[in-house]
CSV table of C-alpha atoms and ligand atoms in Angstrom, one decimal:
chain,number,residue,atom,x,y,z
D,1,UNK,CA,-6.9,-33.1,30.0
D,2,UNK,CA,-6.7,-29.5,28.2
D,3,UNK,CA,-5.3,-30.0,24.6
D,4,UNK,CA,-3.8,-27.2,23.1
D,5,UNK,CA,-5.7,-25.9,20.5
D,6,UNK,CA,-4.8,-26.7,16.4
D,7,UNK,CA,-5.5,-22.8,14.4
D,8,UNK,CA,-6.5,-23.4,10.5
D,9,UNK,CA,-3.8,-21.0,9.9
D,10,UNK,CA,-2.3,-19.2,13.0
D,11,UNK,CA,0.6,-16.6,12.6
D,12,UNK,CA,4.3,-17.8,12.5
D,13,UNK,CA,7.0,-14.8,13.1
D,14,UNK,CA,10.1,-15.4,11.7
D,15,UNK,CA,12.2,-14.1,14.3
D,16,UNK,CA,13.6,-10.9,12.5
D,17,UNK,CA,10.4,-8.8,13.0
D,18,UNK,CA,11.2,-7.5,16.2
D,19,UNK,CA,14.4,-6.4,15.0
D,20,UNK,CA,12.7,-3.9,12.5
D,21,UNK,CA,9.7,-2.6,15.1
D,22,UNK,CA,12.6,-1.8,17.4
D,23,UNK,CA,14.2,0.5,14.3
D,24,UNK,CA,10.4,2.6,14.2
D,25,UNK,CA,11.0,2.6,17.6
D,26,UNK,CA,14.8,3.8,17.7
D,27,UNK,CA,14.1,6.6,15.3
D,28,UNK,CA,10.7,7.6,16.0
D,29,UNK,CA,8.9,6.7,13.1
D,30,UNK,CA,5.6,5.4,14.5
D,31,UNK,CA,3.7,6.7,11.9
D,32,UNK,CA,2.0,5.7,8.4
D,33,UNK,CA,5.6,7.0,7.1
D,34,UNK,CA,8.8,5.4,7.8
D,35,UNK,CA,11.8,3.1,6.1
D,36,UNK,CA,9.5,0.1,6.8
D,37,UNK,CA,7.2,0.9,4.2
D,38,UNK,CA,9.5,1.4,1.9
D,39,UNK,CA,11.9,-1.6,2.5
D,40,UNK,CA,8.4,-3.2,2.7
D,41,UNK,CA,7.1,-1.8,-0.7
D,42,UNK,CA,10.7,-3.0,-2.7
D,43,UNK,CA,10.5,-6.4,-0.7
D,44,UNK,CA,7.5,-7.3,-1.8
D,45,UNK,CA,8.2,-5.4,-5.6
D,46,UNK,CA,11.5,-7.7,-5.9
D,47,UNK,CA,10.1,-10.4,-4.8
D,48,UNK,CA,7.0,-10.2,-7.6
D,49,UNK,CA,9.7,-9.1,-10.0
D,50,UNK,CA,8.1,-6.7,-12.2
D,51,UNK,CA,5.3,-4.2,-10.9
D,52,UNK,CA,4.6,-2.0,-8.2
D,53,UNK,CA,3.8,-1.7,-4.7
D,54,UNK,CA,1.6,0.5,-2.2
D,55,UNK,CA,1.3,-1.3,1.1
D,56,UNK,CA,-2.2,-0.1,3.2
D,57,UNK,CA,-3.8,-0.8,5.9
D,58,UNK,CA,-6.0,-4.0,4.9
D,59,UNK,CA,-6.6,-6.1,2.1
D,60,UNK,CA,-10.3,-4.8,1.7
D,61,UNK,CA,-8.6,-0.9,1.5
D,62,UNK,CA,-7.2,-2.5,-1.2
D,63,UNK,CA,-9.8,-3.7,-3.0
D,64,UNK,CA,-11.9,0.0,-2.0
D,65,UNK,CA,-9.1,1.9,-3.9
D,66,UNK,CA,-8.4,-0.6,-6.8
D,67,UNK,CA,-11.9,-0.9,-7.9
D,68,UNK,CA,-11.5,3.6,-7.9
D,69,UNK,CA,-8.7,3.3,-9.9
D,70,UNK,CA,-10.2,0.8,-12.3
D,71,UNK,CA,-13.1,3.6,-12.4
D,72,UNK,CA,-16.2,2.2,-10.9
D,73,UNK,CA,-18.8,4.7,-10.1
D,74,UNK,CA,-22.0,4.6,-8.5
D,75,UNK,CA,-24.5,3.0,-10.3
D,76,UNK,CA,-21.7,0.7,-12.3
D,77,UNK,CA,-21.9,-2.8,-12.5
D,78,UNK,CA,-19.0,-5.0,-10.8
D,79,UNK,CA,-18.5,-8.7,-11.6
D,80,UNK,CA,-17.2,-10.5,-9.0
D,81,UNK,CA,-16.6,-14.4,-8.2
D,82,UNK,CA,-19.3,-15.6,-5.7
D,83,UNK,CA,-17.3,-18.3,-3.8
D,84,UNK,CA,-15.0,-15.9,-1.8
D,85,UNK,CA,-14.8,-13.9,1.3
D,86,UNK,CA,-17.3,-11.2,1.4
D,87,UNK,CA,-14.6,-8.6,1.8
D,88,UNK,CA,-14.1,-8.8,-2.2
D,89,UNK,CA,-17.8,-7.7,-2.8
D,90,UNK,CA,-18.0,-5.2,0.3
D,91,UNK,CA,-15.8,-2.4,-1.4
D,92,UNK,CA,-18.4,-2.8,-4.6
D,93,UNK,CA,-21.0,-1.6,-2.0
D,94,UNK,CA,-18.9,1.1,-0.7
D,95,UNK,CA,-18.9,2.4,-4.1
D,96,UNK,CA,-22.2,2.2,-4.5
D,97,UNK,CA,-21.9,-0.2,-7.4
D,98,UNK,CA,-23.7,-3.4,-8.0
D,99,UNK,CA,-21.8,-6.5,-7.8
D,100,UNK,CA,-23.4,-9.4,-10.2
D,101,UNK,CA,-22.1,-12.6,-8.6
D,102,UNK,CA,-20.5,-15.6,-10.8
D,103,UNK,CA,-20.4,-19.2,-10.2
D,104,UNK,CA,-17.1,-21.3,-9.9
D,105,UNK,CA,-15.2,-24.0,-12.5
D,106,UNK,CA,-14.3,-27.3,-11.1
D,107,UNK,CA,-11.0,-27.4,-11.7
D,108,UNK,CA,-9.6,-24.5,-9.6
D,109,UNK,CA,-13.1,-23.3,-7.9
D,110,UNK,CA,-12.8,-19.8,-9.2
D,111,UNK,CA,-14.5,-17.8,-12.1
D,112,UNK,CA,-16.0,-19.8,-14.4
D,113,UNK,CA,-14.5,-18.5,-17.5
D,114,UNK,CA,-18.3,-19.7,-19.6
D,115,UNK,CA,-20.6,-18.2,-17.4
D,116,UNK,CA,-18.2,-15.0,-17.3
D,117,UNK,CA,-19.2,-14.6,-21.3
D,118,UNK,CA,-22.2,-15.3,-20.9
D,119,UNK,CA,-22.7,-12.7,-18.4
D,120,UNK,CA,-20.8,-10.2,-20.0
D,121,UNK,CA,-22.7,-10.8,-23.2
D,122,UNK,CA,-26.2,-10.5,-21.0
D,123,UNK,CA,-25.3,-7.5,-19.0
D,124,UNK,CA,-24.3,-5.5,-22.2
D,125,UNK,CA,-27.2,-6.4,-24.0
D,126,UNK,CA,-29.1,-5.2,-20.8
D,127,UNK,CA,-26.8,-2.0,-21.0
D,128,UNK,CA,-25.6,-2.5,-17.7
D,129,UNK,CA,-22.0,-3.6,-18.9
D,130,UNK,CA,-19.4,-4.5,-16.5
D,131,UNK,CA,-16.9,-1.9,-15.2
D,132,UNK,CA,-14.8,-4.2,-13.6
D,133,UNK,CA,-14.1,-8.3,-13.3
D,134,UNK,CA,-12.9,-9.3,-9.6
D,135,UNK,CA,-11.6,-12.6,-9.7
D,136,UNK,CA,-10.1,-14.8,-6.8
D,137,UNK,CA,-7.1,-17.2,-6.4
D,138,UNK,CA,-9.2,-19.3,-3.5
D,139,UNK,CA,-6.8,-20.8,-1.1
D,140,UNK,CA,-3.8,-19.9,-3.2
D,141,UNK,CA,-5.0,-21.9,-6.0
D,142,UNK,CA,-4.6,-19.5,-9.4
D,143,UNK,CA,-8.2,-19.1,-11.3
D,144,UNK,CA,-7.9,-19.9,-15.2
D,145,UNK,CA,-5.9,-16.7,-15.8
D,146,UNK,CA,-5.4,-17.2,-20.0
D,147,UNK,CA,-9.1,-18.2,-20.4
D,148,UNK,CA,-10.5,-15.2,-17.9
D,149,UNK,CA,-7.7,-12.4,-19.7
D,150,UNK,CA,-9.2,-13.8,-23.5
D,151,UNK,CA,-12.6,-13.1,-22.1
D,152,UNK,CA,-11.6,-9.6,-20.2
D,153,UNK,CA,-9.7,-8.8,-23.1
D,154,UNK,CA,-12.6,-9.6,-25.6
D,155,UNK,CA,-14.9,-7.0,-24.4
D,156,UNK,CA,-12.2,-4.5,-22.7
D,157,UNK,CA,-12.8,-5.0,-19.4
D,158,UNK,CA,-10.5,-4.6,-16.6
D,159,UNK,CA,-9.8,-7.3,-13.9
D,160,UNK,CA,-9.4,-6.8,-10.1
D,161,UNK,CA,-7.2,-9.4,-9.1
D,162,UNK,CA,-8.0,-10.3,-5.8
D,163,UNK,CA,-4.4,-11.9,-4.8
D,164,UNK,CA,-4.8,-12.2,-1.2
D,165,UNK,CA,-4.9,-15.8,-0.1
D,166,UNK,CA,-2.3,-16.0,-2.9
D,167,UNK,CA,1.1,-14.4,-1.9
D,168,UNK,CA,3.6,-16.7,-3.7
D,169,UNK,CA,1.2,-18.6,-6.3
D,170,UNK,CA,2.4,-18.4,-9.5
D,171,UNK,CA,1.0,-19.6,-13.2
D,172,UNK,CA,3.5,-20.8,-16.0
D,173,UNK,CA,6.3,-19.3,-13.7
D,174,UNK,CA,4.5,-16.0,-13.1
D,175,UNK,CA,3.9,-14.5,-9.5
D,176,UNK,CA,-0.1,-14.1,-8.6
D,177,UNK,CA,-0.8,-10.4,-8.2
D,178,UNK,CA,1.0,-9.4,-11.0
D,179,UNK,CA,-2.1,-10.6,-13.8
D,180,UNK,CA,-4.7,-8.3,-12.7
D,181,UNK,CA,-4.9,-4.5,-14.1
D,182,UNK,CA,-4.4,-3.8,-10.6
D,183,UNK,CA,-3.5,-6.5,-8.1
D,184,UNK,CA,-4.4,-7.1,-4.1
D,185,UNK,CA,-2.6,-9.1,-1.6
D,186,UNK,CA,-3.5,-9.2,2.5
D,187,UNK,CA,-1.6,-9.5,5.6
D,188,UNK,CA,-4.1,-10.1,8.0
D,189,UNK,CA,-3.3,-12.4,11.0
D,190,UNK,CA,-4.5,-15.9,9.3
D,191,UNK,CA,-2.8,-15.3,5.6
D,192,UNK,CA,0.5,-16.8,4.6
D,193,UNK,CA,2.4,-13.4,6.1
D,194,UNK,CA,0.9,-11.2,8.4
D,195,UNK,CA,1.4,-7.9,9.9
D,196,UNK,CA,-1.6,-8.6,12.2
D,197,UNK,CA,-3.3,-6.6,9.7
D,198,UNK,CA,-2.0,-5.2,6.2
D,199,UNK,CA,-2.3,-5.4,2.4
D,200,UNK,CA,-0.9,-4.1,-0.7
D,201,UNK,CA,-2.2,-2.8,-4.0
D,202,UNK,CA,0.0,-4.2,-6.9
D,203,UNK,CA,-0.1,-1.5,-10.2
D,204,UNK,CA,1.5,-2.0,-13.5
D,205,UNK,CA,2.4,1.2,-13.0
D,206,UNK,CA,4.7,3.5,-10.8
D,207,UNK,CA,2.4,6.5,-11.9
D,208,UNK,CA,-0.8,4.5,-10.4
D,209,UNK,CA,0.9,3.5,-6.9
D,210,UNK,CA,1.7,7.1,-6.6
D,211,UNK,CA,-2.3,7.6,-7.7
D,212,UNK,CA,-2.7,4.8,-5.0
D,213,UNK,CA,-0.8,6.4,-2.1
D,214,UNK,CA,-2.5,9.9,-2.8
D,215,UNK,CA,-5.8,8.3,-1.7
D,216,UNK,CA,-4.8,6.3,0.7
D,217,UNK,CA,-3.3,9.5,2.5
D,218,UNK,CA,-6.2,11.4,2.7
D,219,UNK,CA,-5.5,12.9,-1.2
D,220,UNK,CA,-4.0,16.1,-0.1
D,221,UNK,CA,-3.1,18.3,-2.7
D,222,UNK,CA,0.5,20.0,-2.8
D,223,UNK,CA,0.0,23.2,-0.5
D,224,UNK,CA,1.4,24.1,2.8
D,225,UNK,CA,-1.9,24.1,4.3
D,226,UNK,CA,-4.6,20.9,3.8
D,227,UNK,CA,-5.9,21.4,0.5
D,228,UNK,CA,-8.3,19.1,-1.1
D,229,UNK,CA,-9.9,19.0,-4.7
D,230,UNK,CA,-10.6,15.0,-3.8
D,231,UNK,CA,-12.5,12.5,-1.4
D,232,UNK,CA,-9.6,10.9,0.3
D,233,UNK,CA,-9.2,7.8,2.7
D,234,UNK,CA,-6.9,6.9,5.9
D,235,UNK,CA,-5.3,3.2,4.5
D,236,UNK,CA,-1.7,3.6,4.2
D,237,UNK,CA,-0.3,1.1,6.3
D,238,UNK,CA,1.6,1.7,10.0
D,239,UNK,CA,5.6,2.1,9.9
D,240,UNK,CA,5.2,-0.8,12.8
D,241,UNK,CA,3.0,-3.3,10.8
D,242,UNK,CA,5.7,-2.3,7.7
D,243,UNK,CA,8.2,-3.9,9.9
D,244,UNK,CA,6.6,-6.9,10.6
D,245,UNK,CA,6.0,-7.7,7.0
D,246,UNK,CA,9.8,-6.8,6.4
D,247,UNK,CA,10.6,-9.7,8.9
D,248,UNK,CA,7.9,-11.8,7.4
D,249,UNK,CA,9.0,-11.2,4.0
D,250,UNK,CA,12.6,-13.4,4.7
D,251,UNK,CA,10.5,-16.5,5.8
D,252,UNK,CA,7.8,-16.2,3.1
D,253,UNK,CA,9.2,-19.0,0.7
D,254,UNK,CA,9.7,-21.2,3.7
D,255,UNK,CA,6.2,-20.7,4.7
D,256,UNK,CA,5.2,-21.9,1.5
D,257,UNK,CA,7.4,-25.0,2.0
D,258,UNK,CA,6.0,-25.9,5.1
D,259,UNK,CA,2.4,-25.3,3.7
D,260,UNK,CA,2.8,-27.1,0.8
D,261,UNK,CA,4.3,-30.0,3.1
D,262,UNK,CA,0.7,-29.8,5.5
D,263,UNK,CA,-0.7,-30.3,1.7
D,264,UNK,CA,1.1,-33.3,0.9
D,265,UNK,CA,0.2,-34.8,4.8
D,266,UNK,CA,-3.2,-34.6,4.0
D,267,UNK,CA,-3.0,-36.3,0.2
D,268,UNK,CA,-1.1,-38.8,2.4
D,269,UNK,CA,-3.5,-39.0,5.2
D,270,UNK,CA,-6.7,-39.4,3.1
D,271,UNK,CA,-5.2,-42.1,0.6
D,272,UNK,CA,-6.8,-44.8,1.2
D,273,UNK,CA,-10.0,-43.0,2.5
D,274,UNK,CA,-12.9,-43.2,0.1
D,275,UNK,CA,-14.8,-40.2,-0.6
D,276,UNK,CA,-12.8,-37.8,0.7
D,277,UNK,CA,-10.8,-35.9,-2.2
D,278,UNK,CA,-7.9,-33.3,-1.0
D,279,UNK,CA,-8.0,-30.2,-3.6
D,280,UNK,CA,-5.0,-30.2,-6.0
D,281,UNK,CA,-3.9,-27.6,-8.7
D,282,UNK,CA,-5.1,-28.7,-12.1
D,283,UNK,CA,-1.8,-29.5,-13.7
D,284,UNK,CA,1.9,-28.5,-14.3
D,285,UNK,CA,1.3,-24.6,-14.9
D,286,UNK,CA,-0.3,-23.9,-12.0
D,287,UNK,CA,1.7,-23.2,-8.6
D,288,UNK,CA,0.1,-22.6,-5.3
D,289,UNK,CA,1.0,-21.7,-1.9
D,290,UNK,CA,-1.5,-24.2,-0.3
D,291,UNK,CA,-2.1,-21.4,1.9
D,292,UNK,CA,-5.3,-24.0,3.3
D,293,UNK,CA,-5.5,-27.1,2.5
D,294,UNK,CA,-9.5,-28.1,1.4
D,295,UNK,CA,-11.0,-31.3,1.1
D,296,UNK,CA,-14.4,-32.6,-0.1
D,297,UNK,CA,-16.4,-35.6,1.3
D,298,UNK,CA,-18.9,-37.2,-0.5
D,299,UNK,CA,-21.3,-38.3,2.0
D,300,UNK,CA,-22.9,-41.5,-0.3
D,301,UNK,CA,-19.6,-42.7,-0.5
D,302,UNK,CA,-18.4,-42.4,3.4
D,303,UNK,CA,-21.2,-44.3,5.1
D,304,UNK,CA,-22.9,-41.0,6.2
D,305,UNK,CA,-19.9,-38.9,7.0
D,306,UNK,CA,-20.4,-35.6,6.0
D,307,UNK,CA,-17.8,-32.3,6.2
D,308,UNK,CA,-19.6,-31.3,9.3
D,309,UNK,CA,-19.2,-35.0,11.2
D,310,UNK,CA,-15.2,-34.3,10.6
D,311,UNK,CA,-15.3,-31.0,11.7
D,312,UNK,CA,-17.2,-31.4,15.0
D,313,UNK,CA,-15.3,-34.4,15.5
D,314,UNK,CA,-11.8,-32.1,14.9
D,315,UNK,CA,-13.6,-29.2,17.5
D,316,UNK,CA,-14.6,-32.0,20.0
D,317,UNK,CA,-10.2,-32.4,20.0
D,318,UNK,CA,-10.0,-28.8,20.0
D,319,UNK,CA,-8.9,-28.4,16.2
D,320,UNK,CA,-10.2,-25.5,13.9
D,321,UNK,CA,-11.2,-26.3,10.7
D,322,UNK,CA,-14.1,-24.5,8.7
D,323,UNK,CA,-16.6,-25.0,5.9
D,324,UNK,CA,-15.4,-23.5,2.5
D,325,UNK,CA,-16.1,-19.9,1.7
D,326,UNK,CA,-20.3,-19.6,1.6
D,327,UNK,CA,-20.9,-18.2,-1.9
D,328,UNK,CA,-21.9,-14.4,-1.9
D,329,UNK,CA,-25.2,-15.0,-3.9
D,330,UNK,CA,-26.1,-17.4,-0.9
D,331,UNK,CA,-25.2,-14.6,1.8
D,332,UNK,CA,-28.4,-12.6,3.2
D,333,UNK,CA,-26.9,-9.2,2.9
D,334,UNK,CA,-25.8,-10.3,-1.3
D,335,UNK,CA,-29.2,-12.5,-2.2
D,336,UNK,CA,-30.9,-9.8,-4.0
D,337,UNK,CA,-28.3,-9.3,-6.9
D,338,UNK,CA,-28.1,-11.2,-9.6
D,339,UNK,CA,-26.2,-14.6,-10.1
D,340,UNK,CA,-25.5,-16.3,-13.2
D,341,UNK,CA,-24.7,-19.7,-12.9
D,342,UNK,CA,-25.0,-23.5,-11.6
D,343,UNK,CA,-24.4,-24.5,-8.0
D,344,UNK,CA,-21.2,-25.7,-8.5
D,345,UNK,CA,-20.2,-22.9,-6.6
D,346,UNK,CA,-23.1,-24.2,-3.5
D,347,UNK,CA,-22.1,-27.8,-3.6
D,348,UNK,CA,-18.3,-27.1,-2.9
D,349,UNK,CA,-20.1,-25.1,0.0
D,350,UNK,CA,-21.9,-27.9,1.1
D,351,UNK,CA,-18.9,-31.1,0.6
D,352,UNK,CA,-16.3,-28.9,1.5
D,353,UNK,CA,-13.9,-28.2,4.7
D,354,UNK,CA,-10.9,-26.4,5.0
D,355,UNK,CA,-8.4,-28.0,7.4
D,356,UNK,CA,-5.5,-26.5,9.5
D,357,UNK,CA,-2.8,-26.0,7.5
D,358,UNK,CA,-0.5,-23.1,9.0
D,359,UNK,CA,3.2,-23.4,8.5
D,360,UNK,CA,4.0,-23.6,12.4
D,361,UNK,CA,2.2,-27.1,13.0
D,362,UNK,CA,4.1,-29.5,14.6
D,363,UNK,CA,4.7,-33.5,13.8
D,364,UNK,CA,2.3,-33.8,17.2
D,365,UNK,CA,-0.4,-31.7,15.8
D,366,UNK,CA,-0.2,-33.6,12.2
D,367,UNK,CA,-0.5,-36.9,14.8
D,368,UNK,CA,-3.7,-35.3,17.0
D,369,UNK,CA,-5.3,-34.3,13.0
D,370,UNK,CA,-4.6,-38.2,11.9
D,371,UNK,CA,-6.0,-39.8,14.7
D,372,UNK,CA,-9.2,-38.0,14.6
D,373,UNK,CA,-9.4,-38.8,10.7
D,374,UNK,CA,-8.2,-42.3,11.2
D,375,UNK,CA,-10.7,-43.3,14.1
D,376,UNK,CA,-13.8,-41.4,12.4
D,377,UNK,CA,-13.4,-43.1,9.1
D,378,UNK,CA,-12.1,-46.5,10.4
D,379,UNK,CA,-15.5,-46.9,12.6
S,401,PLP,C1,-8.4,-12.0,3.5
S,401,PLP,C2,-9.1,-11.7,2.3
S,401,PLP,C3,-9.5,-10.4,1.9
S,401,PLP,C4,-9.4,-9.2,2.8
S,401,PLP,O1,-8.2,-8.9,3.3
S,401,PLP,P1,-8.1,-8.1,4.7
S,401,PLP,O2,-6.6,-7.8,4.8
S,401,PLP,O3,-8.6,-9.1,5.8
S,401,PLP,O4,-8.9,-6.9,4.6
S,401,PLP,C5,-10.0,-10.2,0.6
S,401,PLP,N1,-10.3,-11.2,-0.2
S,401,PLP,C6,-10.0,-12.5,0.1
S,401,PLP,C7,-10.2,-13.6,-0.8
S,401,PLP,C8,-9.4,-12.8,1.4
S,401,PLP,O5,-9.1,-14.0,1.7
């Protein structure tokens, strides 16, 4: 019998997005311009409550022109979490920078803030100090954000706030992408909201998402013909995709219920199962979107049963789930630059699996997901 197959984190339309594609549609606007955008834009700026908006094109665009706006060069030095998706350490490479990869804390499995000083305090003495700090809120869960601002602060260095698995996490009350000098969320078809494939850069300032937008539009200057004094880039987002995050944007915080409930299935679930520990927020002040929910097994302890037993056990029922982001400073294209750390970073690599967790599951998916669990660990 063919089973239906369980996505990690599939895309879940609300039901309004047509509704705002048909307006591009209706009045033409099938473009990178359009009333989308902006009803996109001031969505996504009310919802944050303070800040500002530029939606592009991808999350990794974002990341391109936020690390130019922060300044980074060729030849600069970029700090940047290791456990994470490469995409935040590609754009470093665009630039022509170096990235100098950092291991993670155990509480929240982001920048350590100890090894952060310690690297700062290394890389200046080596005169190579850091232009820029890129720190990630892994699977919605918000990185130590008053330890990592003292250390920022300390030796005035700016932070890249890579917010994408994060729309909707907040710390002591405060939305995630709003704690960065600049901020980046993504809409790509497996985050918490999609526009099949989006992001935004999030600015403290209206005068930088206007800096923002120039880029992303080729940075034309003001002339009737094309004029150019700058290197430009094609990443403002489509008038379409814009109207699919508009649509999105009214079943966000539902989403995030219905994730958060997946979360509290799987704390459920794995109760009573030794070794196997779901990934919780630290304590009271932090707030996450559970955009995936991430477990570690601890093979001594589960008679053998490692994070790659459960997963080929889930695929065998046709059920995604995946091993934890592979560090950077483990990657082949990223093992040359320099990493300052442990391996706590490695051994959440190794122990770790990430398992479906999109808002659309049903109560018969949750019951496919238990019995595999239940019959692999009862054995
Ligand atoms: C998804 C993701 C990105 C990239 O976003 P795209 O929209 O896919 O380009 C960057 N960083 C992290 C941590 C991500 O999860």
């Amino acid at each position: 019998m063919h089973k239906n197959k369980i996505w990690l984190s599939a895309p879940h339309m609300g039901g309004s997005e047509m509704k705002y594609v048909q307006e591009a549609f209706d009045s033409n606007w099938i473009a990178p311009v359009g009333l989308n955008i902006d009803c996109f834009e001031r969505d996504l700026e009310t919802y944050l409550g303070s800040h500002h908006v530029a939606v592009l094109n991808s999350g990794t665009a974002a990341i391109h022109l936020g690390l130019i706006l922060l300044g980074v060069q060729a030849g600069d030095t970029v700090i940047c979490q290791s456990m994470t998706f490469s995409a935040s350490a590609n754009p470093i490479l665009y630039l022509g920078a170096t990235p100098v990869f950092i291991d993670s804390e155990s509480e929240t499995w982001n920048l350590c803030p100890i090894v952060l000083e310690e690297a700062i305090v290394d890389l200046i003495a080596k005169e190579k100090k850091p232009k820029a700090i890129l720190a990630v809120h892994l699977y919605g869960i918000p990185y130590r954000i008053d330890e990592i601002r003292t250390v920022a602060d300390k030796y005035s260095i700016p932070i890249l706030e890579d917010s994408a698995e994060a729309l909707g996490s907040a710390y002591k009350g405060q939305k995630c992408g709003t704690f960065g000098d600049i901020g980046v969320f993504s809409f790509n078809g497996s985050k918490i909201i999609t526009t099949s494939g989006g992001g935004a850069i999030i600015t403290p300032s209206a005068a930088l998402k206007e800096r923002a937008i120039f880029l992303a539009t080729q940075a034309r200057d003001v002339a009737p013909h094309y004029q150019h004094s700058e290197i430009g880039y094609n990443y403002r987002m489509s008038n379409i995709s814009a109207g699919i995050g508009r649509g999105q944007m009214e079943v966000l915080d539902s989403h995030i219920s219905s994730r958060r409930r997946m979360h509290e299935f799987y704390l459920e679930l794995f109760r009573d199962i030794e070794g196997v520990t779901v990934f919780e927020v630290p304590n009271a002040n932090y707030f996450t979107n559970y955009w995936l929910t991430t477990i570690l097994i601890n093979p001594l302890v589960t008679n053998g049963i490692t994070r790659e037993t459960l997963r080929l056990a889930l695929e065998e029922e046709n059920i995604e789930s995946r091993p934890l982001w592979k560090p950077m400073h483990l990657q082949p294209v990223f093992c040359n630059y320099t990493y300052y750390g442990s391996a706590i970073a490695q051994t959440l690599f190794n122990t770790g699996l990430c398992l479906p967790s999109g808002s659309n599951l049903t109560t018969k998916d949750c019951s496919r997901i238990k019995s595999v669990v239940l019959q692999l660990f009862r054995k």
